[in-house]
Tab-separated table of C-alpha atoms in Angstrom:
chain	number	residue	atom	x	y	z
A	1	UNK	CA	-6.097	17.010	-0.768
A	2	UNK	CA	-7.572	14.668	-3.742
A	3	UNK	CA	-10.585	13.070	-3.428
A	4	UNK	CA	-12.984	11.103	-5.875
A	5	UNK	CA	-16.669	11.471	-5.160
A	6	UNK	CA	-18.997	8.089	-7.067
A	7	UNK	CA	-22.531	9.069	-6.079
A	8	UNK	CA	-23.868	5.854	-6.670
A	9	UNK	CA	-22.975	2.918	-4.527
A	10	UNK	CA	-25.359	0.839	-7.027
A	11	UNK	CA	-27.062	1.085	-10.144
A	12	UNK	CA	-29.306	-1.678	-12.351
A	13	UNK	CA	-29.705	-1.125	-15.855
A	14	UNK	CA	-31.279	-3.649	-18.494
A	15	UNK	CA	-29.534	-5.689	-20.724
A	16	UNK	CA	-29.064	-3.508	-23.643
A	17	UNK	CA	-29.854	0.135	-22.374
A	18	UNK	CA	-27.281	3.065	-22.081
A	19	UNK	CA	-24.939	3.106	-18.905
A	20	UNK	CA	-23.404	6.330	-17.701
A	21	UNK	CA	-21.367	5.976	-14.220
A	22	UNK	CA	-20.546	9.313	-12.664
A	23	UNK	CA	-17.342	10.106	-10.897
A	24	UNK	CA	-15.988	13.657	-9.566
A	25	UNK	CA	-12.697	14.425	-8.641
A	26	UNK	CA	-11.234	17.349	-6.312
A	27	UNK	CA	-7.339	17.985	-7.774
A	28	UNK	CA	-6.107	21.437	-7.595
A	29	UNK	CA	-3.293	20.212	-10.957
A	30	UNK	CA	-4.294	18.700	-14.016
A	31	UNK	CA	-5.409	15.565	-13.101
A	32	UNK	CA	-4.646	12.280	-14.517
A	33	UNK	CA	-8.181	10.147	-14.157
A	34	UNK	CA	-8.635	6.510	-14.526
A	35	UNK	CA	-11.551	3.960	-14.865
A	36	UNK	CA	-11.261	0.275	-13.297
A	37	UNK	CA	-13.171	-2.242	-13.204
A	38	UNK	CA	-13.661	-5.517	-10.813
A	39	UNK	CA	-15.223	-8.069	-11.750
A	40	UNK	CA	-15.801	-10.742	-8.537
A	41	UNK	CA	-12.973	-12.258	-6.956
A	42	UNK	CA	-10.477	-10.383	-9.329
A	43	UNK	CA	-8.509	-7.934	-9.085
A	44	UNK	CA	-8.644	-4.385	-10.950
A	45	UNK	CA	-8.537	-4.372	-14.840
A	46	UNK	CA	-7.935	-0.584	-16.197
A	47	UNK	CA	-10.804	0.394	-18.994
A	48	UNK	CA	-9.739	3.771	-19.781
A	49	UNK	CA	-7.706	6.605	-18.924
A	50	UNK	CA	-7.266	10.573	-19.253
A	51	UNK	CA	-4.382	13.098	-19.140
A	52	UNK	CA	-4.505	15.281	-21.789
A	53	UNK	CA	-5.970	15.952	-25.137
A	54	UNK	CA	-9.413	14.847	-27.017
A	55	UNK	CA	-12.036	15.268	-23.936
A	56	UNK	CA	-13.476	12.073	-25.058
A	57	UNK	CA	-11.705	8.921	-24.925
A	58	UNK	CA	-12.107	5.278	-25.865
A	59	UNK	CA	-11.488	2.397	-23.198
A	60	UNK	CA	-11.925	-1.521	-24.113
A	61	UNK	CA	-15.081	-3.205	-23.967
A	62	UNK	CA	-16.776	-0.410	-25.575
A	63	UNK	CA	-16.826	2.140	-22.822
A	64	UNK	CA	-16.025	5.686	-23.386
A	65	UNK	CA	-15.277	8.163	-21.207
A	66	UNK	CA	-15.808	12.231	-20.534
A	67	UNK	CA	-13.683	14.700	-19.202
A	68	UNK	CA	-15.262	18.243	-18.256
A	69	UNK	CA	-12.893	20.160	-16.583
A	70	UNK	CA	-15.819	22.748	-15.955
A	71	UNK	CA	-18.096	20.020	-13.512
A	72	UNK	CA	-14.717	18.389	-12.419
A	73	UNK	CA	-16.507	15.598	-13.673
A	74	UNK	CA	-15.201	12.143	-15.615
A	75	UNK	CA	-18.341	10.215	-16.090
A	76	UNK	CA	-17.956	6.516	-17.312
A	77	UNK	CA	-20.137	5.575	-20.593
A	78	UNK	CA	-21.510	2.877	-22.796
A	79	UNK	CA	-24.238	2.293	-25.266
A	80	UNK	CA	-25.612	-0.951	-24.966
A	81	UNK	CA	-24.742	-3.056	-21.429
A	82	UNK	CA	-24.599	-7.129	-21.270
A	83	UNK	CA	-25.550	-8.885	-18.714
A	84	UNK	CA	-21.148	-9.326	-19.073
A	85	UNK	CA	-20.278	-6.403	-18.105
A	86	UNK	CA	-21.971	-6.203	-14.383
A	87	UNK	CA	-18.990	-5.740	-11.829
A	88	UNK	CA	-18.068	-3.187	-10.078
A	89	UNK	CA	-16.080	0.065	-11.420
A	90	UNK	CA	-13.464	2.456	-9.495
A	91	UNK	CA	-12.758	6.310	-10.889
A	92	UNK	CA	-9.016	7.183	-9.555
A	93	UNK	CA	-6.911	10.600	-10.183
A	94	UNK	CA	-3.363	9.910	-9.801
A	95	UNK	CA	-2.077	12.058	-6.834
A	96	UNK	CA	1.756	12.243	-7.465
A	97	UNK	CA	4.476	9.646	-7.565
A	98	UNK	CA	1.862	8.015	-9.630
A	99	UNK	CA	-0.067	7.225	-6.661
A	100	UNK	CA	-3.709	6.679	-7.104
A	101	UNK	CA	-6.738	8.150	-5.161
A	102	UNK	CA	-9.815	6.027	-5.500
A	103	UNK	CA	-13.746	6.605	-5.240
A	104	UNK	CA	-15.547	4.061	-3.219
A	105	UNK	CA	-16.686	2.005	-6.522
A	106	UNK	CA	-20.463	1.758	-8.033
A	107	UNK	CA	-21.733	-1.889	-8.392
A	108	UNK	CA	-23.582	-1.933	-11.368
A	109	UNK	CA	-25.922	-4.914	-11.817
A	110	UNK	CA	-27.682	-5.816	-15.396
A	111	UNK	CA	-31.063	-6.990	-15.279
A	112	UNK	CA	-32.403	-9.415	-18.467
B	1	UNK	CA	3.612	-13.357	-19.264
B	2	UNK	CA	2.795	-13.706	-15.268
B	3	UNK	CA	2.152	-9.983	-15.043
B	4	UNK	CA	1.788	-9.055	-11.064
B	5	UNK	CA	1.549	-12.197	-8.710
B	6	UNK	CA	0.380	-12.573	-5.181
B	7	UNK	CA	0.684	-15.091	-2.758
B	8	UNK	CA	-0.874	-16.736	-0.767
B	9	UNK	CA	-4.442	-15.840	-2.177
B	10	UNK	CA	-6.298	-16.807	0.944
B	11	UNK	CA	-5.270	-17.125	4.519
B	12	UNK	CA	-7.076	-17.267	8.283
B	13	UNK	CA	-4.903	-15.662	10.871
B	14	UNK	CA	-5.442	-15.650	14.818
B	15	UNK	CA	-5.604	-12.267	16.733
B	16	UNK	CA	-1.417	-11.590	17.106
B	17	UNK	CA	-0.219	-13.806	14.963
B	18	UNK	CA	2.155	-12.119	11.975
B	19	UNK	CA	2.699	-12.864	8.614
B	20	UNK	CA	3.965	-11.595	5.422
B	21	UNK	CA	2.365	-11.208	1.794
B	22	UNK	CA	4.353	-11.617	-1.351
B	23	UNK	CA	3.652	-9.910	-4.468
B	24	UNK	CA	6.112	-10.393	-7.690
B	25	UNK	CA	5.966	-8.306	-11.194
B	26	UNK	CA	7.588	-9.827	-14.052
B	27	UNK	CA	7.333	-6.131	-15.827
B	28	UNK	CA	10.334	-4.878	-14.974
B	29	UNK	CA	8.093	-1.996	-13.400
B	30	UNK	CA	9.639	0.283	-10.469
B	31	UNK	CA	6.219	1.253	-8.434
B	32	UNK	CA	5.132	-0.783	-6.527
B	33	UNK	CA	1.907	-0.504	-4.243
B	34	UNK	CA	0.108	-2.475	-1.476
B	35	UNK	CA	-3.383	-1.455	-0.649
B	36	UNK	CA	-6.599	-2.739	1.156
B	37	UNK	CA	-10.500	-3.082	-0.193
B	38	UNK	CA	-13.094	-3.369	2.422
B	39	UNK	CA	-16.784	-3.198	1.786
B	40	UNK	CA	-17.793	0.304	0.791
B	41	UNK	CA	-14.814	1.859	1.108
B	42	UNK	CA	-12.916	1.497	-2.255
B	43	UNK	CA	-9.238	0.786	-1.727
B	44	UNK	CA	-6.806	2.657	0.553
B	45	UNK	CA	-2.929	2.663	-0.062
B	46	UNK	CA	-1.039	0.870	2.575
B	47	UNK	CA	2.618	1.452	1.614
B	48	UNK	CA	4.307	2.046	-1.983
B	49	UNK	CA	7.942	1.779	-3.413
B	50	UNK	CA	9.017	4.025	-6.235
B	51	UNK	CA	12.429	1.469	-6.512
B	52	UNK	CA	14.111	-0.681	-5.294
B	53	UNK	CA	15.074	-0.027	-1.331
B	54	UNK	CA	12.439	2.355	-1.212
B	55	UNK	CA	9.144	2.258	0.707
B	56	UNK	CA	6.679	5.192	1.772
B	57	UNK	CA	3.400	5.650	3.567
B	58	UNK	CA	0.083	5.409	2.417
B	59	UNK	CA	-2.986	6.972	3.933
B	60	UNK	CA	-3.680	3.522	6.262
B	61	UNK	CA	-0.134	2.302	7.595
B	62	UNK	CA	-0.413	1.621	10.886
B	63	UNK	CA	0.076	-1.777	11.461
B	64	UNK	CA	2.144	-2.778	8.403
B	65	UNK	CA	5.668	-3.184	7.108
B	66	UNK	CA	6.873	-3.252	3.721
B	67	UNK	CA	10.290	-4.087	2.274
B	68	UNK	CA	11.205	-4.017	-1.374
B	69	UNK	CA	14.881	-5.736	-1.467
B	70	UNK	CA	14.443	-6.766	-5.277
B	71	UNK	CA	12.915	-4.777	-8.054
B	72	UNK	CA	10.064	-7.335	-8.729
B	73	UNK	CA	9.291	-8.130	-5.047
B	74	UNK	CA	7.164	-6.350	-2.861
B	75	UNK	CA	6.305	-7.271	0.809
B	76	UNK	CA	3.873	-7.011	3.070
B	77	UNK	CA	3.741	-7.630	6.870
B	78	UNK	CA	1.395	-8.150	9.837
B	79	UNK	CA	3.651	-7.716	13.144
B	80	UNK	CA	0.890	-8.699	15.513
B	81	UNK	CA	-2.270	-9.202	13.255
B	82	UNK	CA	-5.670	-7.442	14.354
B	83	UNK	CA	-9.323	-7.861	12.985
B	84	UNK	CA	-9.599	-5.023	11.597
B	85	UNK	CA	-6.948	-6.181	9.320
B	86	UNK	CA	-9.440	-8.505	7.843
B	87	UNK	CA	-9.684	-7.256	4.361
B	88	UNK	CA	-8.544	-8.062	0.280
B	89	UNK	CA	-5.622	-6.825	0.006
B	90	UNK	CA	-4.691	-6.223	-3.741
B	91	UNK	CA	-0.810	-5.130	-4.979
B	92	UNK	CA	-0.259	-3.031	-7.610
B	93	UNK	CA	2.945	-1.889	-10.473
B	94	UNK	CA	3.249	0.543	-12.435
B	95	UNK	CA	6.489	1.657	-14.844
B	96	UNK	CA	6.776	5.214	-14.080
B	97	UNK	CA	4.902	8.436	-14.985
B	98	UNK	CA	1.587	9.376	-13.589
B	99	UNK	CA	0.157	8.997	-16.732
B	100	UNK	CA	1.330	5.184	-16.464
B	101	UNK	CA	-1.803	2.535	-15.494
B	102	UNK	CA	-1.627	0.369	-12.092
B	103	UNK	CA	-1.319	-3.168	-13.085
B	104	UNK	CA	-3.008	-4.916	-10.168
B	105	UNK	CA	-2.767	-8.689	-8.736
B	106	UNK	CA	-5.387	-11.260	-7.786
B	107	UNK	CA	-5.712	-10.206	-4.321
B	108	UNK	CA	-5.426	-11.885	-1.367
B	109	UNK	CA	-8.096	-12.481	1.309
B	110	UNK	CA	-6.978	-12.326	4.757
B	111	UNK	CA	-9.382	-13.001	7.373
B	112	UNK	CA	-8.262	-12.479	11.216
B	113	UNK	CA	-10.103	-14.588	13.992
């Protein structure tokens, strides 16, 4: 069966510093991987997404995303955080009939 | 453009008491998905419709209906409503394809005395 593994239920980072979220999946096909994010009281807003191609792909907001098929392993990027962008972000592989399988979420908090 | 509405968007339910959630997609999109968030658990998949007249089990059913009459509409219901159905529940619609995003709702907040 799928599953998505976060490892971090939480993570603070400083306004301005490098972000990297982890997320590893368990899919025996090619999997089809996805990046959400919630900000409070709203519902899910997709960032990025993978299926095939360049191993490196651009989301909105200025995340970026890497898939390495080798670590199973679709870890959730950015540069430079604001204090905007704290909420909390889902990793999903889509399990057939385009359903999705999702990780439990890492809240990510940006201290000033 | 409305994209995926749900309604109501809170509500406070006694132990057996039913009740039924709407969500409506203006997308023309034939997936349709009901799931729950609790704390620390991400979200699970109720029920989901892949058209209209269709519905299909999630990993947590038990407990809940679903009925998808109309293409845009997408129900869900309570029969006799528990606490441990307190919990966001969010609805989802996607065109088709898996490589197709979920476009999710508001959510609603249902808490179960």
């Amino acid at each position: 069966a799928q599953s998505v593994t976060q490892p971090d239920i939480h993570i603070t980072v400083s306004e301005g510093a490098s972000l990297e979220l982890r997320c590893n999946y368990s899919y025996g096909a090619t999997p089809y991987l996805f990046w959400y994010v919630q900000s409070p009281g709203q519902g899910l807003q997709l960032l990025l997404k993978y299926f095939s191609g360049d191993t490196l792909v651009q989301g909105i907001k200025g995340f970026e995303a890497e898939f390495k098929r080798s670590q199973s392993s679709f870890n959730l990027r950015k540069p430079s955080v604001h204090w905007s962008d704290a909420a909390e972000y889902f990793c999903a592989v889509n399990s057939g009939y385009s359903t999705l399988t999702f990780g439990k979420g890492t809240m990510l908090l940006v201290s000033p | 453009n409305a994209g995926v509405t749900q309604t109501p968007k809170f509500r406070v339910l006694k132990t057996g008491q039913s009740m039924t959630l709407l969500c409506a997609q203006d997308m023309n999109h034939e997936y349709m998905y009901w799931y729950r968030q609790d704390p620390g658990m991400g979200l699970r998949l109720i029920h989901y419709s892949v058209g209209e007249g269709t519905t299909a089990k999630g990993e947590v059913p038990d407990g809940y209906n679903v009925s998808r009459l109309k293409k845009q509409n997408f129900l869900l219901g309570l029969e006799s409503a528990a606490p441990s159905q307190t919990s966001v529940y969010f609805c989802a619609s996607t065109p088709t394809g898996r490589d197709q995003p979920q476009h999710f709702g508001d959510g609603t907040r249902l808490s179960i005395l």
